[in-house]
Coordinates of C-alpha atoms and ligand atoms in Angstrom, one line a residue:
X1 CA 19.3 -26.0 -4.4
X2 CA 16.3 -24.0 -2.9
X3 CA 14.1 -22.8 -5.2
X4 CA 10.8 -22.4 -3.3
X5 CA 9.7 -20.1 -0.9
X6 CA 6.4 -20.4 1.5
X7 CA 5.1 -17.7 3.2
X8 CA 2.8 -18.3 5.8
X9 CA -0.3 -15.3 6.0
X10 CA -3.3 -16.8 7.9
X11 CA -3.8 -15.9 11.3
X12 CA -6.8 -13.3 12.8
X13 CA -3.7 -10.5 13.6
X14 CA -6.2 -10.0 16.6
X15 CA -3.5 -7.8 18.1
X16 CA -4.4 -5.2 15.8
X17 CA -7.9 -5.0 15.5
X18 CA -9.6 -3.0 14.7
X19 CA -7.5 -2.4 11.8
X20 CA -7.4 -5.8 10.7
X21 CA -11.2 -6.6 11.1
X22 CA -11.4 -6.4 7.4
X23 CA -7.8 -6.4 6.1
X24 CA -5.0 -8.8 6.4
X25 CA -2.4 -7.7 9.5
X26 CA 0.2 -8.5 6.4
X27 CA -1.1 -6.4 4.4
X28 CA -0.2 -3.2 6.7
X29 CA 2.2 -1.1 5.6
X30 CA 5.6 0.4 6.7
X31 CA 4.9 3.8 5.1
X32 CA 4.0 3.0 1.9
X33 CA 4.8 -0.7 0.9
X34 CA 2.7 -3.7 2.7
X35 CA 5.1 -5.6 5.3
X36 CA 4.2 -8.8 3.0
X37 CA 5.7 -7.1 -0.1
X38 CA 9.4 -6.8 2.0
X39 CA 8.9 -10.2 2.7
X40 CA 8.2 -11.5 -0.7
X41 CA 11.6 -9.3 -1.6
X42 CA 13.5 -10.7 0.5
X43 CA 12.5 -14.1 -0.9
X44 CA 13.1 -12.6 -4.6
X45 CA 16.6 -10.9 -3.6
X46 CA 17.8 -14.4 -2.4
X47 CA 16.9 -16.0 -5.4
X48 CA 13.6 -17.4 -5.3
X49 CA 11.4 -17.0 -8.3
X50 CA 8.7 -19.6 -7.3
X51 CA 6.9 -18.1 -3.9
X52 CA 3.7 -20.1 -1.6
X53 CA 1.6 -17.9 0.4
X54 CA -0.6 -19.6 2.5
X55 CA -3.7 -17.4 3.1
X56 CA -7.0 -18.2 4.5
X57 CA -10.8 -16.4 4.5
X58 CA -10.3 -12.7 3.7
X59 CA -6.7 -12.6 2.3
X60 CA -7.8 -11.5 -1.1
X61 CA -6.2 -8.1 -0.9
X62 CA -2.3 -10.0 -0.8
X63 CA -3.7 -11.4 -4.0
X64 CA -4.7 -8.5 -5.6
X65 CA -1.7 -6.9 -4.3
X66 CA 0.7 -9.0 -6.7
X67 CA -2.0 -9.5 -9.3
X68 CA -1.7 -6.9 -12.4
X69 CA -4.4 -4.0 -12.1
X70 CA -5.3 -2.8 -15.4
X71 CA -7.3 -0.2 -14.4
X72 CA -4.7 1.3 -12.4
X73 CA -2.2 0.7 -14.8
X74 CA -4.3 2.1 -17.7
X75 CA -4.8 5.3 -15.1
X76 CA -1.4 6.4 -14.5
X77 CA -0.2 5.7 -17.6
X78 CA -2.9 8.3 -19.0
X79 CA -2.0 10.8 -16.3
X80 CA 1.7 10.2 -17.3
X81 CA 3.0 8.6 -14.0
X82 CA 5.7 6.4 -15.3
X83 CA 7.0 5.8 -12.1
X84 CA 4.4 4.8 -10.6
X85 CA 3.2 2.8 -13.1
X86 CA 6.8 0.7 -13.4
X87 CA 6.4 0.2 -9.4
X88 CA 2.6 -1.4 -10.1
X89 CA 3.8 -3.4 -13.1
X90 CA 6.8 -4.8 -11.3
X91 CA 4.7 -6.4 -8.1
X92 CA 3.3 -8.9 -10.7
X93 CA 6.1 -9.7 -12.2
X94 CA 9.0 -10.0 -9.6
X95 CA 7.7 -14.0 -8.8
X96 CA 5.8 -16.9 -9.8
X97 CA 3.1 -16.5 -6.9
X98 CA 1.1 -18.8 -6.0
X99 CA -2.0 -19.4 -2.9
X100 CA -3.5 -21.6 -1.1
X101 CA -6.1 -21.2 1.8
X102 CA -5.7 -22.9 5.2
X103 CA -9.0 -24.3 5.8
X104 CA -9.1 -23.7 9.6
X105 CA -6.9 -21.2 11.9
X106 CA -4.6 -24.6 13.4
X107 CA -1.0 -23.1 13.8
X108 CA 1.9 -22.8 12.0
X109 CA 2.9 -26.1 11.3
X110 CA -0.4 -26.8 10.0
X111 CA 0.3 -23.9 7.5
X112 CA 3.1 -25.6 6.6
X113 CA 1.4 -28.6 5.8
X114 CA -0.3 -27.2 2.9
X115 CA 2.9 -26.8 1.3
X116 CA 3.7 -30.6 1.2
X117 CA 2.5 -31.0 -3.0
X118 CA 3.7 -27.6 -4.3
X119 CA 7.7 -28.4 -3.0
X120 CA 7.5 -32.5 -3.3
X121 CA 10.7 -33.2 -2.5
X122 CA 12.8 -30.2 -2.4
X123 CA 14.1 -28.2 0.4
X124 CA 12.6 -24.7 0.8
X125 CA 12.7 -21.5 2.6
X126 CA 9.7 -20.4 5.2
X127 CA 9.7 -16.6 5.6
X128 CA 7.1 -15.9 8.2
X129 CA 4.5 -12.5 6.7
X130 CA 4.8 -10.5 9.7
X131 CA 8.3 -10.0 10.1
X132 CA 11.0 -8.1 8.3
X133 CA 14.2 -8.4 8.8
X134 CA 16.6 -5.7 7.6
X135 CA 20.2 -6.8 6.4
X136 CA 22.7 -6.4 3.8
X137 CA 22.8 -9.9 2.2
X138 CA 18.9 -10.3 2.4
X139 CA 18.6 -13.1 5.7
X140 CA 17.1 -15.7 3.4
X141 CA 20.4 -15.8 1.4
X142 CA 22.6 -15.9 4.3
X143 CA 20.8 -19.4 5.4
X144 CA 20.8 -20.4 2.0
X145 CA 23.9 -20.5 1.8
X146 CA 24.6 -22.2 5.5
X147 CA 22.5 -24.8 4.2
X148 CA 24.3 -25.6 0.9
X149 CA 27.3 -25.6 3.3
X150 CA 25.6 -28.1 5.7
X151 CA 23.1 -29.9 3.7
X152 CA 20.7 -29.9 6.8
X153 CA 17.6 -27.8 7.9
X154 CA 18.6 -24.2 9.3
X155 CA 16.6 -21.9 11.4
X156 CA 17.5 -18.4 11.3
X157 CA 17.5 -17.0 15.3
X158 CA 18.8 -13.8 17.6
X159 CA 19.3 -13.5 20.6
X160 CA 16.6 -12.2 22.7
X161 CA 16.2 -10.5 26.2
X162 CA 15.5 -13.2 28.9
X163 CA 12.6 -12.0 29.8
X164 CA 11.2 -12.3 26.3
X165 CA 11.8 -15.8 26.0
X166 CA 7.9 -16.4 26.6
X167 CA 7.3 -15.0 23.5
X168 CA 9.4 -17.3 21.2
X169 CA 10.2 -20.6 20.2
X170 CA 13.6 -21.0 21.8
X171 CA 16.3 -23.4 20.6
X172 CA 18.7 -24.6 23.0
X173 CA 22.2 -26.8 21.4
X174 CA 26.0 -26.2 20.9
X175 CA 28.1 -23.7 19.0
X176 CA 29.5 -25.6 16.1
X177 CA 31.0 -22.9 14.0
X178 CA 30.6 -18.8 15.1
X179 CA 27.5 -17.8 14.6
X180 CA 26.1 -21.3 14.2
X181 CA 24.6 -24.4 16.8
X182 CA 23.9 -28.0 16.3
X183 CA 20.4 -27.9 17.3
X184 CA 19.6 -30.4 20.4
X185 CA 16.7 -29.2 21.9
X186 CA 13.5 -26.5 20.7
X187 CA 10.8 -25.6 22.8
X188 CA 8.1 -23.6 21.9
X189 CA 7.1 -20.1 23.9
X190 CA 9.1 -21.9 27.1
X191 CA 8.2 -20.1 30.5
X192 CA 11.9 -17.6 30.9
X193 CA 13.7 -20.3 34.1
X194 CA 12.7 -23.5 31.8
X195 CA 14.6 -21.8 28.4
X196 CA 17.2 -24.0 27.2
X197 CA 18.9 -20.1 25.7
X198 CA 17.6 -17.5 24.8
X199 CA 18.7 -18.0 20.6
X200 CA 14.9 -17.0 19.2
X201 CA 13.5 -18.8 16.4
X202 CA 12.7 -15.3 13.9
X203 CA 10.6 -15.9 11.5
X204 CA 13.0 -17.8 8.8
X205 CA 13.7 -21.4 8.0
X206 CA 15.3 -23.5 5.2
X207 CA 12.9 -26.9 5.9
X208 CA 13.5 -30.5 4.3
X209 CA 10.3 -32.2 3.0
X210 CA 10.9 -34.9 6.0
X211 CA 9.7 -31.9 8.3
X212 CA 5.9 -33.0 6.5
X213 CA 6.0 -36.6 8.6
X214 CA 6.5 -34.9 11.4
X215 CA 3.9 -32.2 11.3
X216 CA 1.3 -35.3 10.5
X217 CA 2.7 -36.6 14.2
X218 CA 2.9 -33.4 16.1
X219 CA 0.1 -33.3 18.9
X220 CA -1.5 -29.9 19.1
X221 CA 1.1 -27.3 21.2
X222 CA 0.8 -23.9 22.7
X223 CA -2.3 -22.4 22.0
X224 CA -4.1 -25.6 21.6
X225 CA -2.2 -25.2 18.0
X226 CA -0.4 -27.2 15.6
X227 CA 3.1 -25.9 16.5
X228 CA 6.2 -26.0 13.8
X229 CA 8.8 -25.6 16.9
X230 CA 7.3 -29.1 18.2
X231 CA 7.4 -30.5 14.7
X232 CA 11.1 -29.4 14.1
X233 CA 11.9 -31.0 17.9
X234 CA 10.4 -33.9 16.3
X235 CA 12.4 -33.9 13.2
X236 CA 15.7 -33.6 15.3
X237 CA 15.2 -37.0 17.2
X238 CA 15.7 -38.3 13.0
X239 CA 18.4 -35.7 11.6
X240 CA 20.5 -33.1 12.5
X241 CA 19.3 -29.6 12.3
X242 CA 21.3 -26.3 12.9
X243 CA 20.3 -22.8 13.9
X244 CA 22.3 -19.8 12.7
X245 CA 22.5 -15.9 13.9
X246 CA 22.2 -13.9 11.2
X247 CA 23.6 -10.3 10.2
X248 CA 20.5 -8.2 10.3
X249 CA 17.9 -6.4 12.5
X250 CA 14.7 -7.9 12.9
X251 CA 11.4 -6.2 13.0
X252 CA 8.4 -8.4 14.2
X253 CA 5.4 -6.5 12.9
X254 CA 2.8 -8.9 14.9
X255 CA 2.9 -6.5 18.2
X256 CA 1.6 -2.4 18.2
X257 CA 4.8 -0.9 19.6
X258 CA 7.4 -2.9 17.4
X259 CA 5.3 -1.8 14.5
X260 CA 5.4 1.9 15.5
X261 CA 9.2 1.3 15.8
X262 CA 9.8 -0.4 12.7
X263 CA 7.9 1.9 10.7
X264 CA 10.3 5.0 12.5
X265 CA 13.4 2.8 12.0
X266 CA 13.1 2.5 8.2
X267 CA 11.5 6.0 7.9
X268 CA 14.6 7.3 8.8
X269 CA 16.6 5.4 6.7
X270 CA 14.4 6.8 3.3
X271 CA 15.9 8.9 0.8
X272 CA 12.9 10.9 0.7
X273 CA 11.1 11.3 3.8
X274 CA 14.3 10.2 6.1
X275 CA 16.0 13.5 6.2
X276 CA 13.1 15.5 7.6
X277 CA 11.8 12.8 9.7
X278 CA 15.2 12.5 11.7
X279 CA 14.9 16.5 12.2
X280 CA 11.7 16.0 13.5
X281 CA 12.3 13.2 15.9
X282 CA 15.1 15.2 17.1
X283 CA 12.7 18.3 18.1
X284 CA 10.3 16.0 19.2
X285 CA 12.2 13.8 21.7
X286 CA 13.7 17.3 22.7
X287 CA 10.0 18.4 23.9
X288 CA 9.5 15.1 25.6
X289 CA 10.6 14.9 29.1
Ligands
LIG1 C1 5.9 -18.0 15.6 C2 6.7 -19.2 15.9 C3 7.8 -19.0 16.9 C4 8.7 -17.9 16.4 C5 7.9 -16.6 16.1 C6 8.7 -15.5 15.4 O1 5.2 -17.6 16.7 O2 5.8 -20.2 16.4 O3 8.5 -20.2 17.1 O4 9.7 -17.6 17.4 O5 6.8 -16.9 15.2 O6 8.0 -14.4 15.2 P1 4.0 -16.5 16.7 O7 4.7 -15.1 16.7 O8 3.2 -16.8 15.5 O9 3.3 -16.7 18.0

């Protein structure tokens, strides 16, 4: 049974500076809600009550974020803003959420590492803090339960357009089941002729505690990093491990353009603001030649 979630939040989120100069890139919001508080729902609606986020030097605002704030909470409930106040008072009490700090910017598998003592020797989920992925069963569920199925690691993936390859880790291996691969080969942001596919690693895993080992023996990558991709290729010379596509659309938050989309996308798709904005796009895109 899963039961823990980890959520790496570390990196710089140089690719949005200056806005993130003095504020976590996770803690930018889609409208109104931080993209780390989708992510932590998603965890929550897939039935995860006991949530890791890995953080490192000036991060405190995701803790404050799902901390109580009494002073707030004193202030609306004077000025009669129930609603409001219920939406304040349910951030710190949807999870059991707890941090750590990555000492040094490394990568993501030496995120990951930090995690070893707080699962032991459980399987969790990874749900990376800059990506959202939109879905009716929430994605985290839907390789939950591929994992009960298969009892093996899973890595949640899409397929991508060749020429984005470069921008992924790409797993490479044979349908077993639609929807599903038995995972032979993973390569982290290959150049786009030496992809083994073009199946994208997005942002969600179900990991075994094994995958600790292997981070300990995984030379630094890409980047001059610690890379998970090159951890999990290690794991697979010991066990199998499976990728699955999931129902959903993703929303990678970590570039400008995809963040202007995403916040559009699910703008439209609001009760309160999504009406008017779709009439607006509509006149808009009408001017636009
Ligand atoms: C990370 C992972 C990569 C994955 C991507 C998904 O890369 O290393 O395998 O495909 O997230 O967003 P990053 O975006 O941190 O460079």
């Amino acid at each position: 049974m899963i039961k823990k979630a980890i959520i790496p939040a570390a990196g710089f989120g140089t690719r949005f500076l200056p806005a993130t100069k003095a504020q976590p890139k996770e803690m930018l919001p889609i409208i109104d809600t931080p993209t780390i508080q989708y992510v932590v729902e998603e965890a929550v609606h897939s039935g995860i009550r006991d949530i890791l986020i890995i953080t490192g030097r000036g991060k405190q605002s995701i803790e404050n974020h799902f901390d109580r704030a009494f002073e707030l909470e004193a202030n609306l409930q004077e000025k009669g803003r129930q609603e409001q106040l219920l939406q304040v008072q349910k951030l710190s009490q949807m999870a059991n959420i707890h941090f750590i700090r990555q000492a040094e910017l490394n990568g993501l598998g030496d995120a990951i590492s930090y995690a070893r003592w707080h699962v032991g020797n459980e399987p969790f989920l990874v749900l990376l803090g800059d990506t959202l992925i939109d879905s009716t069963v929430p994605c985290s569920r839907q390789l939950i339960d591929v994992y009960n199925r298969l009892k093996a690691p899973v890595i949640g993936v899409e397929e991508v357009a060749p020429e984005k390859v470069e921008r992924y880790g790409i797993v490479g291996g044979r349908q077993v089941e639609p929807g599903t691969w038995h995972v032979d080969v993973m390569v982290e942001k290959p150049k786009m002729l030496e992809a083994p596919s073009n199946l994208a690693i997005a942002g969600r895993y179900i990991l075994t505690p094994d995958i600790f080992d292997c981070i300990d023996q995984t030379a630094e990558g890409v980047g001059n990093e610690i890379q998970l991709t090159d951890a999990l290729q290690l794991l697979l010379q010991k066990r199998e491990v499976f990728a699955h596509r999931f129902e959903g659309k993703r929303y990678d938050i970590g570039n400008r353009l995809d963040y202007v989309k995403t916040m559009v996308e699910l703008g439209v798709k609001r009760q309160d603001i999504g009406p008017e904005l779709r009439l607006f796009l509509k006149e808009f895109a009408g001017g636009l030649d």
